[in-house]
Amino acid sequence: NPGRTLCAIGYAGAAVDVEKIDVTFRSAKGSELVCQAGAVMNFSEEHALEVISQPEMETVIDLHMGDVSAEAYGCDLTYDYVKINADYRS
């Protein structure tokens, strides 16, 4: 859900220009640009599902604010958390 990713960026409290943010999901199955310039793209949900269903995947967020980068690691979420958050779309 690209909208939830954008929402989480907003909750971070950093000064960003939402109209510049790009979000790409990437794994061994390829990549899928799901948000460009702050707008959710018309993307292939089937391919995005294939990309994010891999044991390891990345959510690449480009704020277009310079050359600095950061990396964060997460882990599998519980079934109930995923189920609750997958019940709707933005």
CSV table of C-alpha atoms in Angstrom, one decimal:
chain,number,residue,atom,x,y,z
A,1,ASN,CA,0.0,0.0,0.0
A,2,PRO,CA,2.0,3.0,-1.3
A,3,GLY,CA,-0.3,5.4,0.6
A,4,ARG,CA,0.8,3.9,3.9
A,5,THR,CA,4.4,4.3,3.0
A,6,LEU,CA,3.9,8.0,2.2
A,7,CYS,CA,1.9,8.4,5.5
A,8,ALA,CA,4.7,6.9,7.5
A,9,ILE,CA,7.2,9.4,5.9
A,10,GLY,CA,4.9,12.2,7.0
A,11,TYR,CA,4.7,10.9,10.6
A,12,ALA,CA,8.6,10.9,10.7
A,13,GLY,CA,8.4,14.7,11.3
A,14,ALA,CA,11.2,15.5,8.9
A,15,ALA,CA,10.9,18.5,6.6
A,16,VAL,CA,10.3,16.9,3.2
A,17,ASP,CA,8.5,18.0,0.0
A,18,VAL,CA,5.9,15.3,-0.5
A,19,GLU,CA,5.6,16.3,-4.2
A,20,LYS,CA,9.2,15.0,-4.8
A,21,ILE,CA,9.0,11.6,-3.1
A,22,ASP,CA,9.5,8.4,-5.2
A,23,VAL,CA,8.8,5.0,-3.7
A,24,THR,CA,10.0,1.7,-5.4
A,25,PHE,CA,9.6,-1.8,-4.2
A,26,ARG,CA,12.6,-4.0,-5.1
A,27,SER,CA,13.6,-7.7,-4.7
A,28,ALA,CA,15.1,-10.6,-6.6
A,29,LYS,CA,11.9,-10.5,-8.8
A,30,GLY,CA,12.6,-7.0,-10.0
A,31,SER,CA,11.3,-3.6,-9.1
A,32,GLU,CA,8.1,-1.7,-9.2
A,33,LEU,CA,7.8,2.1,-9.0
A,34,VAL,CA,4.6,2.6,-7.0
A,35,CYS,CA,4.9,6.4,-6.2
A,36,GLN,CA,6.4,9.2,-8.2
A,37,ALA,CA,6.6,12.8,-7.3
A,38,GLY,CA,4.3,12.1,-4.3
A,39,ALA,CA,1.6,10.5,-6.4
A,40,VAL,CA,0.6,6.8,-6.4
A,41,MET,CA,1.4,5.4,-9.8
A,42,ASN,CA,-0.8,3.3,-12.0
A,43,PHE,CA,1.4,0.2,-11.5
A,44,SER,CA,1.1,-3.6,-12.0
A,45,GLU,CA,-0.4,-4.9,-8.7
A,46,GLU,CA,0.4,-8.5,-9.9
A,47,HIS,CA,4.1,-7.7,-10.4
A,48,ALA,CA,4.3,-5.6,-7.2
A,49,LEU,CA,2.9,-8.6,-5.3
A,50,GLU,CA,5.5,-10.9,-6.9
A,51,VAL,CA,8.2,-8.4,-5.9
A,52,ILE,CA,7.1,-8.0,-2.3
A,53,SER,CA,6.4,-11.7,-1.8
A,54,GLN,CA,10.1,-12.6,-1.8
A,55,PRO,CA,11.9,-13.6,1.4
A,56,GLU,CA,13.9,-10.3,1.1
A,57,MET,CA,12.7,-7.1,-0.4
A,58,GLU,CA,13.5,-3.4,-0.2
A,59,THR,CA,11.3,-0.3,-0.1
A,60,VAL,CA,13.4,2.4,-1.7
A,61,ILE,CA,12.4,5.9,-0.8
A,62,ASP,CA,13.9,8.8,-2.7
A,63,LEU,CA,13.2,12.2,-1.1
A,64,HIS,CA,15.1,14.0,-3.8
A,65,MET,CA,16.9,16.1,-1.2
A,66,GLY,CA,20.5,15.5,-1.9
A,67,ASP,CA,23.2,12.7,-2.0
A,68,VAL,CA,22.9,11.5,1.6
A,69,SER,CA,21.4,8.0,2.1
A,70,ALA,CA,20.4,5.8,5.0
A,71,GLU,CA,19.5,2.2,5.5
A,72,ALA,CA,17.1,0.6,8.0
A,73,TYR,CA,16.3,-3.1,8.5
A,74,GLY,CA,13.0,-4.7,9.5
A,75,CYS,CA,11.7,-8.2,9.9
A,76,ASP,CA,8.6,-10.2,9.2
A,77,LEU,CA,5.4,-8.8,10.8
A,78,THR,CA,2.8,-10.9,12.5
A,79,TYR,CA,0.0,-12.3,10.5
A,80,ASP,CA,-2.6,-10.2,12.3
A,81,TYR,CA,-0.7,-7.0,11.7
A,82,VAL,CA,-0.5,-7.7,8.0
A,83,LYS,CA,-4.1,-8.8,7.8
A,84,ILE,CA,-5.4,-5.7,9.5
A,85,ASN,CA,-3.3,-3.4,7.3
A,86,ALA,CA,-4.1,-5.2,4.1
A,87,ASP,CA,-7.9,-4.9,4.5
A,88,TYR,CA,-8.0,-1.5,2.7
A,89,ARG,CA,-6.3,0.4,-0.1
A,90,SER,CA,-5.3,4.1,-0.3
